[in-house]
Structure formats: structure tokens, C-alpha cells
Amino acid sequence: MIKILTFCLSVMFVINLQADTTDSKWKNIIELKKTGDHCKDDANCFNRYHPAIEPRATAEPGDIIVLHTRDALDSNYSFDAVAEDVPTFNLGEVHPMTGPVFVKGAKRGDALEVELLDIVPDEYGYTVIVPGFGFLRDIFTEPFIVNWKLTRTGLYQIICQELQFLMKHFQVL
């Protein structure tokens, strides 16, 4: 029961934001790729907004921006990750973001309209419980990880393929 509750409460998966540019070849494409194993080693990665952080790219209004993103914990987990691997990352380095991107003509305080053209998940994602971290830290005191195979249409648990979820249940828009 606890494992099922864990799945339902904390499904976390890695997404890789990419624009499907097949019909937009005439537009300028700005692409920021991952360049290091972790955010701290990647010039295109930052983990907080601050005026001292310089833009990694500049875009014109109407340009297509392709961002290759990291998972929320900036981990190197993979399909063979086990519970013993969970406490091996630094929680002070979480929340990696790709960018920032400067949009020409935009001024501080402007609201920019953004159209998401496509979201492509990585092939791997995970649900993790980190001891002492999160809103259920008093209930779940042992590390735990569930590895997920992600596709464009859904995700399923590697060991128990009968447990499948459709991606449409996780859409935020």
C-alpha cells in the first residue's frame, strides 16, 4: 500500500523540452543543449534567478527556442538505480533550469507570451523518496526509488509493466 501511495503522490519524471520545428523551418531556432554531467558543470544551466546571471542566448520575438532540460534533482540516476543510490546527490544543487534566454525588446516587468510547441520526455524518469526531504519526510524515512520508462504517450514501471499511466493524466496546461 505504501508503495502504491508513493507512486500516486510523487510521480516525478524528466522532460526534455524540444520544439517540433518541421513546419517552422523559416523561423530562427535558438537551441540550448546540456553541456555537462551536472548543472554546476554546464554553462547553459542555472538554479536561481538573479540579475548577475548573464543570458546564455538571445532571441527575437517569434524565434523558436529549444531547451534541453535536466531532472529536478540534477541526478545521474538511470534504469538500474536502486534505493542505496538515492542519498548520493547534493540537495543544495537542485532545481536546475536551462538558460536564461534574453528576448530582444523585452524590458524588466514585461509579460511575455510563450507558446509551447512540443514537450518530448527523456526515455527515463523516476519517483524518489529522499530521507528528510519533502512533505512526507516524517512518514517515509527510508530512501526509495521507482524507475520509469517514458514514452510520448505514457510511462510504465520497469519491473511491473502492468502499472502504466498515460501522459495525458500529467498535463499541466
PDB file of C-alpha atoms in Angstrom:
ATOM      1  CA  MET A   1       0.000   0.000   0.000  1.00  0.00           C
ATOM      2  CA  ILE A   2       2.811   2.397   0.880  1.00  0.00           C
ATOM      3  CA  LYS A   3       4.489   1.809  -2.491  1.00  0.00           C
ATOM      4  CA  ILE A   4       1.228   2.433  -4.387  1.00  0.00           C
ATOM      5  CA  LEU A   5       0.623   5.587  -2.326  1.00  0.00           C
ATOM      6  CA  THR A   6       4.162   6.698  -3.112  1.00  0.00           C
ATOM      7  CA  PHE A   7       3.563   6.237  -6.844  1.00  0.00           C
ATOM      8  CA  CYS A   8       0.357   8.252  -6.707  1.00  0.00           C
ATOM      9  CA  LEU A   9       1.722  11.075  -4.558  1.00  0.00           C
ATOM     10  CA  SER A  10       5.091  11.686  -6.117  1.00  0.00           C
ATOM     11  CA  VAL A  11       5.354  10.709  -9.749  1.00  0.00           C
ATOM     12  CA  MET A  12       8.277  12.744 -10.942  1.00  0.00           C
ATOM     13  CA  PHE A  13       9.649  12.419 -14.422  1.00  0.00           C
ATOM     14  CA  VAL A  14      12.249  14.020 -16.555  1.00  0.00           C
ATOM     15  CA  ILE A  15      11.142  16.061 -19.502  1.00  0.00           C
ATOM     16  CA  ASN A  16      13.191  17.304 -22.316  1.00  0.00           C
ATOM     17  CA  LEU A  17      11.613  20.376 -23.851  1.00  0.00           C
ATOM     18  CA  GLN A  18      12.123  20.382 -27.613  1.00  0.00           C
ATOM     19  CA  ALA A  19      10.257  22.207 -30.321  1.00  0.00           C
ATOM     20  CA  ASP A  20       8.917  20.251 -33.273  1.00  0.00           C
ATOM     21  CA  THR A  21      10.176  22.592 -35.965  1.00  0.00           C
ATOM     22  CA  THR A  22       9.078  20.657 -39.056  1.00  0.00           C
ATOM     23  CA  ASP A  23       6.605  23.366 -40.128  1.00  0.00           C
ATOM     24  CA  SER A  24       8.703  26.288 -38.929  1.00  0.00           C
ATOM     25  CA  LYS A  25      11.993  25.965 -40.800  1.00  0.00           C
ATOM     26  CA  TRP A  26      11.782  29.604 -41.846  1.00  0.00           C
ATOM     27  CA  LYS A  27      11.983  30.774 -38.232  1.00  0.00           C
ATOM     28  CA  ASN A  28      15.211  31.337 -36.343  1.00  0.00           C
ATOM     29  CA  ILE A  29      15.913  28.462 -33.932  1.00  0.00           C
ATOM     30  CA  ILE A  30      17.789  29.092 -30.683  1.00  0.00           C
ATOM     31  CA  GLU A  31      18.908  25.833 -29.028  1.00  0.00           C
ATOM     32  CA  LEU A  32      20.464  25.411 -25.605  1.00  0.00           C
ATOM     33  CA  LYS A  33      21.812  21.898 -25.004  1.00  0.00           C
ATOM     34  CA  LYS A  34      23.115  20.206 -21.871  1.00  0.00           C
ATOM     35  CA  THR A  35      26.911  20.510 -21.865  1.00  0.00           C
ATOM     36  CA  GLY A  36      27.946  18.860 -18.586  1.00  0.00           C
ATOM     37  CA  ASP A  37      27.053  15.965 -16.319  1.00  0.00           C
ATOM     38  CA  HIS A  38      25.600  18.323 -13.705  1.00  0.00           C
ATOM     39  CA  CYS A  39      24.260  21.863 -13.684  1.00  0.00           C
ATOM     40  CA  LYS A  40      27.397  23.215 -11.990  1.00  0.00           C
ATOM     41  CA  ASP A  41      29.443  21.915 -14.963  1.00  0.00           C
ATOM     42  CA  ASP A  42      27.057  23.270 -17.618  1.00  0.00           C
ATOM     43  CA  ALA A  43      27.299  26.836 -18.913  1.00  0.00           C
ATOM     44  CA  ASN A  44      23.646  26.626 -20.068  1.00  0.00           C
ATOM     45  CA  CYS A  45      22.329  25.692 -16.615  1.00  0.00           C
ATOM     46  CA  PHE A  46      21.436  27.790 -13.579  1.00  0.00           C
ATOM     47  CA  ASN A  47      19.398  27.099 -10.435  1.00  0.00           C
ATOM     48  CA  ARG A  48      18.038  30.509  -9.384  1.00  0.00           C
ATOM     49  CA  TYR A  49      17.041  33.810 -10.928  1.00  0.00           C
ATOM     50  CA  HIS A  50      19.473  36.622 -10.195  1.00  0.00           C
ATOM     51  CA  PRO A  51      20.408  39.759 -12.172  1.00  0.00           C
ATOM     52  CA  ALA A  52      24.090  38.734 -12.122  1.00  0.00           C
ATOM     53  CA  ILE A  53      23.354  35.593 -14.179  1.00  0.00           C
ATOM     54  CA  GLU A  54      24.018  36.502 -17.801  1.00  0.00           C
ATOM     55  CA  PRO A  55      21.752  35.225 -20.596  1.00  0.00           C
ATOM     56  CA  ARG A  56      23.152  32.188 -22.434  1.00  0.00           C
ATOM     57  CA  ALA A  57      21.350  33.107 -25.655  1.00  0.00           C
ATOM     58  CA  THR A  58      19.438  35.961 -27.270  1.00  0.00           C
ATOM     59  CA  ALA A  59      16.193  35.558 -29.190  1.00  0.00           C
ATOM     60  CA  GLU A  60      13.977  37.807 -31.280  1.00  0.00           C
ATOM     61  CA  PRO A  61      10.206  37.792 -30.734  1.00  0.00           C
ATOM     62  CA  GLY A  62       8.834  34.870 -32.785  1.00  0.00           C
ATOM     63  CA  ASP A  63      12.026  32.793 -32.627  1.00  0.00           C
ATOM     64  CA  ILE A  64      11.775  29.125 -31.672  1.00  0.00           C
ATOM     65  CA  ILE A  65      13.694  28.281 -28.504  1.00  0.00           C
ATOM     66  CA  VAL A  66      14.658  24.646 -27.901  1.00  0.00           C
ATOM     67  CA  LEU A  67      15.669  23.866 -24.314  1.00  0.00           C
ATOM     68  CA  HIS A  68      17.253  20.575 -23.257  1.00  0.00           C
ATOM     69  CA  THR A  69      16.342  20.287 -19.586  1.00  0.00           C
ATOM     70  CA  ARG A  70      17.551  18.306 -16.572  1.00  0.00           C
ATOM     71  CA  ASP A  71      15.538  16.488 -13.953  1.00  0.00           C
ATOM     72  CA  ALA A  72      14.554  18.423 -10.825  1.00  0.00           C
ATOM     73  CA  LEU A  73      17.309  16.879  -8.694  1.00  0.00           C
ATOM     74  CA  ASP A  74      20.038  17.145 -11.366  1.00  0.00           C
ATOM     75  CA  SER A  75      20.732  13.455 -10.806  1.00  0.00           C
ATOM     76  CA  ASN A  76      22.567  10.847 -12.816  1.00  0.00           C
ATOM     77  CA  TYR A  77      20.039   8.141 -11.999  1.00  0.00           C
ATOM     78  CA  SER A  78      19.421   5.537 -14.680  1.00  0.00           C
ATOM     79  CA  PHE A  79      17.273   2.463 -15.261  1.00  0.00           C
ATOM     80  CA  ASP A  80      19.398   0.428 -12.830  1.00  0.00           C
ATOM     81  CA  ALA A  81      19.206   2.916  -9.914  1.00  0.00           C
ATOM     82  CA  VAL A  82      18.364   1.386  -6.526  1.00  0.00           C
ATOM     83  CA  ALA A  83      17.385   2.825  -3.123  1.00  0.00           C
ATOM     84  CA  GLU A  84      21.032   2.930  -1.997  1.00  0.00           C
ATOM     85  CA  ASP A  85      21.720   5.477  -4.781  1.00  0.00           C
ATOM     86  CA  VAL A  86      19.124   7.967  -3.510  1.00  0.00           C
ATOM     87  CA  PRO A  87      21.071   9.930  -0.890  1.00  0.00           C
ATOM     88  CA  THR A  88      24.069  10.412  -3.218  1.00  0.00           C
ATOM     89  CA  PHE A  89      23.190  13.880  -4.517  1.00  0.00           C
ATOM     90  CA  ASN A  90      23.506  17.361  -3.013  1.00  0.00           C
ATOM     91  CA  LEU A  91      20.078  18.830  -2.236  1.00  0.00           C
ATOM     92  CA  GLY A  92      21.644  22.310  -2.324  1.00  0.00           C
ATOM     93  CA  GLU A  93      22.116  21.984  -6.077  1.00  0.00           C
ATOM     94  CA  VAL A  94      18.543  21.091  -7.023  1.00  0.00           C
ATOM     95  CA  HIS A  95      16.155  22.947  -9.327  1.00  0.00           C
ATOM     96  CA  PRO A  96      18.329  23.211 -12.443  1.00  0.00           C
ATOM     97  CA  MET A  97      16.985  25.393 -15.248  1.00  0.00           C
ATOM     98  CA  THR A  98      18.189  25.879 -18.827  1.00  0.00           C
ATOM     99  CA  GLY A  99      19.043  29.392 -19.949  1.00  0.00           C
ATOM    100  CA  PRO A 100      18.407  32.160 -19.296  1.00  0.00           C
ATOM    101  CA  VAL A 101      17.403  33.463 -22.720  1.00  0.00           C
ATOM    102  CA  PHE A 102      17.212  37.208 -23.383  1.00  0.00           C
ATOM    103  CA  VAL A 103      14.348  38.268 -25.654  1.00  0.00           C
ATOM    104  CA  LYS A 104      15.183  41.419 -27.624  1.00  0.00           C
ATOM    105  CA  GLY A 105      12.806  44.258 -26.895  1.00  0.00           C
ATOM    106  CA  ALA A 106      11.683  42.821 -23.555  1.00  0.00           C
ATOM    107  CA  LYS A 107      12.078  45.048 -20.526  1.00  0.00           C
ATOM    108  CA  ARG A 108      12.015  44.264 -16.813  1.00  0.00           C
ATOM    109  CA  GLY A 109       8.397  43.771 -15.743  1.00  0.00           C
ATOM    110  CA  ASP A 110       7.110  42.853 -19.222  1.00  0.00           C
ATOM    111  CA  ALA A 111       4.832  39.834 -19.551  1.00  0.00           C
ATOM    112  CA  LEU A 112       5.908  37.645 -22.474  1.00  0.00           C
ATOM    113  CA  GLU A 113       3.589  35.284 -24.307  1.00  0.00           C
ATOM    114  CA  VAL A 114       5.126  31.837 -24.768  1.00  0.00           C
ATOM    115  CA  GLU A 115       3.668  29.101 -26.965  1.00  0.00           C
ATOM    116  CA  LEU A 116       4.794  25.572 -26.120  1.00  0.00           C
ATOM    117  CA  LEU A 117       5.147  23.772 -29.442  1.00  0.00           C
ATOM    118  CA  ASP A 118       6.203  20.386 -28.113  1.00  0.00           C
ATOM    119  CA  ILE A 119       7.358  18.569 -24.989  1.00  0.00           C
ATOM    120  CA  VAL A 120       9.410  15.429 -25.533  1.00  0.00           C
ATOM    121  CA  PRO A 121      10.173  13.335 -22.428  1.00  0.00           C
ATOM    122  CA  ASP A 122      13.506  11.632 -21.918  1.00  0.00           C
ATOM    123  CA  GLU A 123      13.245   7.841 -22.049  1.00  0.00           C
ATOM    124  CA  TYR A 124      13.956   7.563 -18.305  1.00  0.00           C
ATOM    125  CA  GLY A 125      12.269   9.064 -15.268  1.00  0.00           C
ATOM    126  CA  TYR A 126      11.972   8.228 -11.601  1.00  0.00           C
ATOM    127  CA  THR A 127       9.962   8.669  -8.437  1.00  0.00           C
ATOM    128  CA  VAL A 128      12.181   9.104  -5.415  1.00  0.00           C
ATOM    129  CA  ILE A 129      11.889   9.444  -1.656  1.00  0.00           C
ATOM    130  CA  VAL A 130      14.864  11.185  -0.053  1.00  0.00           C
ATOM    131  CA  PRO A 131      15.106  10.759   3.738  1.00  0.00           C
ATOM    132  CA  GLY A 132      14.482  14.091   5.478  1.00  0.00           C
ATOM    133  CA  PHE A 133      13.293  15.797   2.275  1.00  0.00           C
ATOM    134  CA  GLY A 134       9.790  16.618   1.068  1.00  0.00           C
ATOM    135  CA  PHE A 135       6.386  16.969   2.675  1.00  0.00           C
ATOM    136  CA  LEU A 136       6.142  13.272   3.686  1.00  0.00           C
ATOM    137  CA  ARG A 137       9.617  13.122   5.274  1.00  0.00           C
ATOM    138  CA  ASP A 138       8.193  12.097   8.679  1.00  0.00           C
ATOM    139  CA  ILE A 139       6.267   9.156   7.193  1.00  0.00           C
ATOM    140  CA  PHE A 140       8.810   7.853   4.675  1.00  0.00           C
ATOM    141  CA  THR A 141      12.168   7.697   6.444  1.00  0.00           C
ATOM    142  CA  GLU A 142      13.977   5.229   4.182  1.00  0.00           C
ATOM    143  CA  PRO A 143      15.269   6.010   0.669  1.00  0.00           C
ATOM    144  CA  PHE A 144      13.152   4.648  -2.145  1.00  0.00           C
ATOM    145  CA  ILE A 145      13.232   4.869  -5.938  1.00  0.00           C
ATOM    146  CA  VAL A 146      10.977   3.672  -8.729  1.00  0.00           C
ATOM    147  CA  ASN A 147      12.413   3.722 -12.259  1.00  0.00           C
ATOM    148  CA  TRP A 148      10.061   4.595 -15.123  1.00  0.00           C
ATOM    149  CA  LYS A 149      10.250   4.018 -18.858  1.00  0.00           C
ATOM    150  CA  LEU A 150       8.831   7.146 -20.516  1.00  0.00           C
ATOM    151  CA  THR A 151       7.305   7.419 -23.961  1.00  0.00           C
ATOM    152  CA  ARG A 152       5.392  10.158 -25.730  1.00  0.00           C
ATOM    153  CA  THR A 153       2.099   8.537 -24.742  1.00  0.00           C
ATOM    154  CA  GLY A 154       2.749   7.211 -21.253  1.00  0.00           C
ATOM    155  CA  LEU A 155       5.042   5.805 -18.653  1.00  0.00           C
ATOM    156  CA  TYR A 156       5.387   2.424 -17.055  1.00  0.00           C
ATOM    157  CA  GLN A 157       7.328   0.975 -14.182  1.00  0.00           C
ATOM    158  CA  ILE A 158      10.301  -1.110 -15.347  1.00  0.00           C
ATOM    159  CA  ILE A 159       9.746  -4.108 -13.051  1.00  0.00           C
ATOM    160  CA  CYS A 160       5.938  -4.122 -13.152  1.00  0.00           C
ATOM    161  CA  GLN A 161       4.826  -3.255 -16.680  1.00  0.00           C
ATOM    162  CA  GLU A 162       1.207  -3.780 -15.643  1.00  0.00           C
ATOM    163  CA  LEU A 163       1.444  -0.449 -13.792  1.00  0.00           C
ATOM    164  CA  GLN A 164       1.075   2.052 -16.635  1.00  0.00           C
ATOM    165  CA  PHE A 165      -0.042   5.680 -16.752  1.00  0.00           C
ATOM    166  CA  LEU A 166      -0.998   7.735 -19.781  1.00  0.00           C
ATOM    167  CA  MET A 167       0.831  11.055 -20.154  1.00  0.00           C
ATOM    168  CA  LYS A 168      -2.485  12.893 -20.586  1.00  0.00           C
ATOM    169  CA  HIS A 169      -3.025  12.482 -16.836  1.00  0.00           C
ATOM    170  CA  PHE A 170       0.067  14.598 -16.109  1.00  0.00           C
ATOM    171  CA  GLN A 171      -0.563  17.565 -18.410  1.00  0.00           C
ATOM    172  CA  VAL A 172      -0.377  20.899 -16.666  1.00  0.00           C
ATOM    173  CA  LEU A 173      -1.704  23.100 -19.458  1.00  0.00           C
TER     174      LEU A 173
END
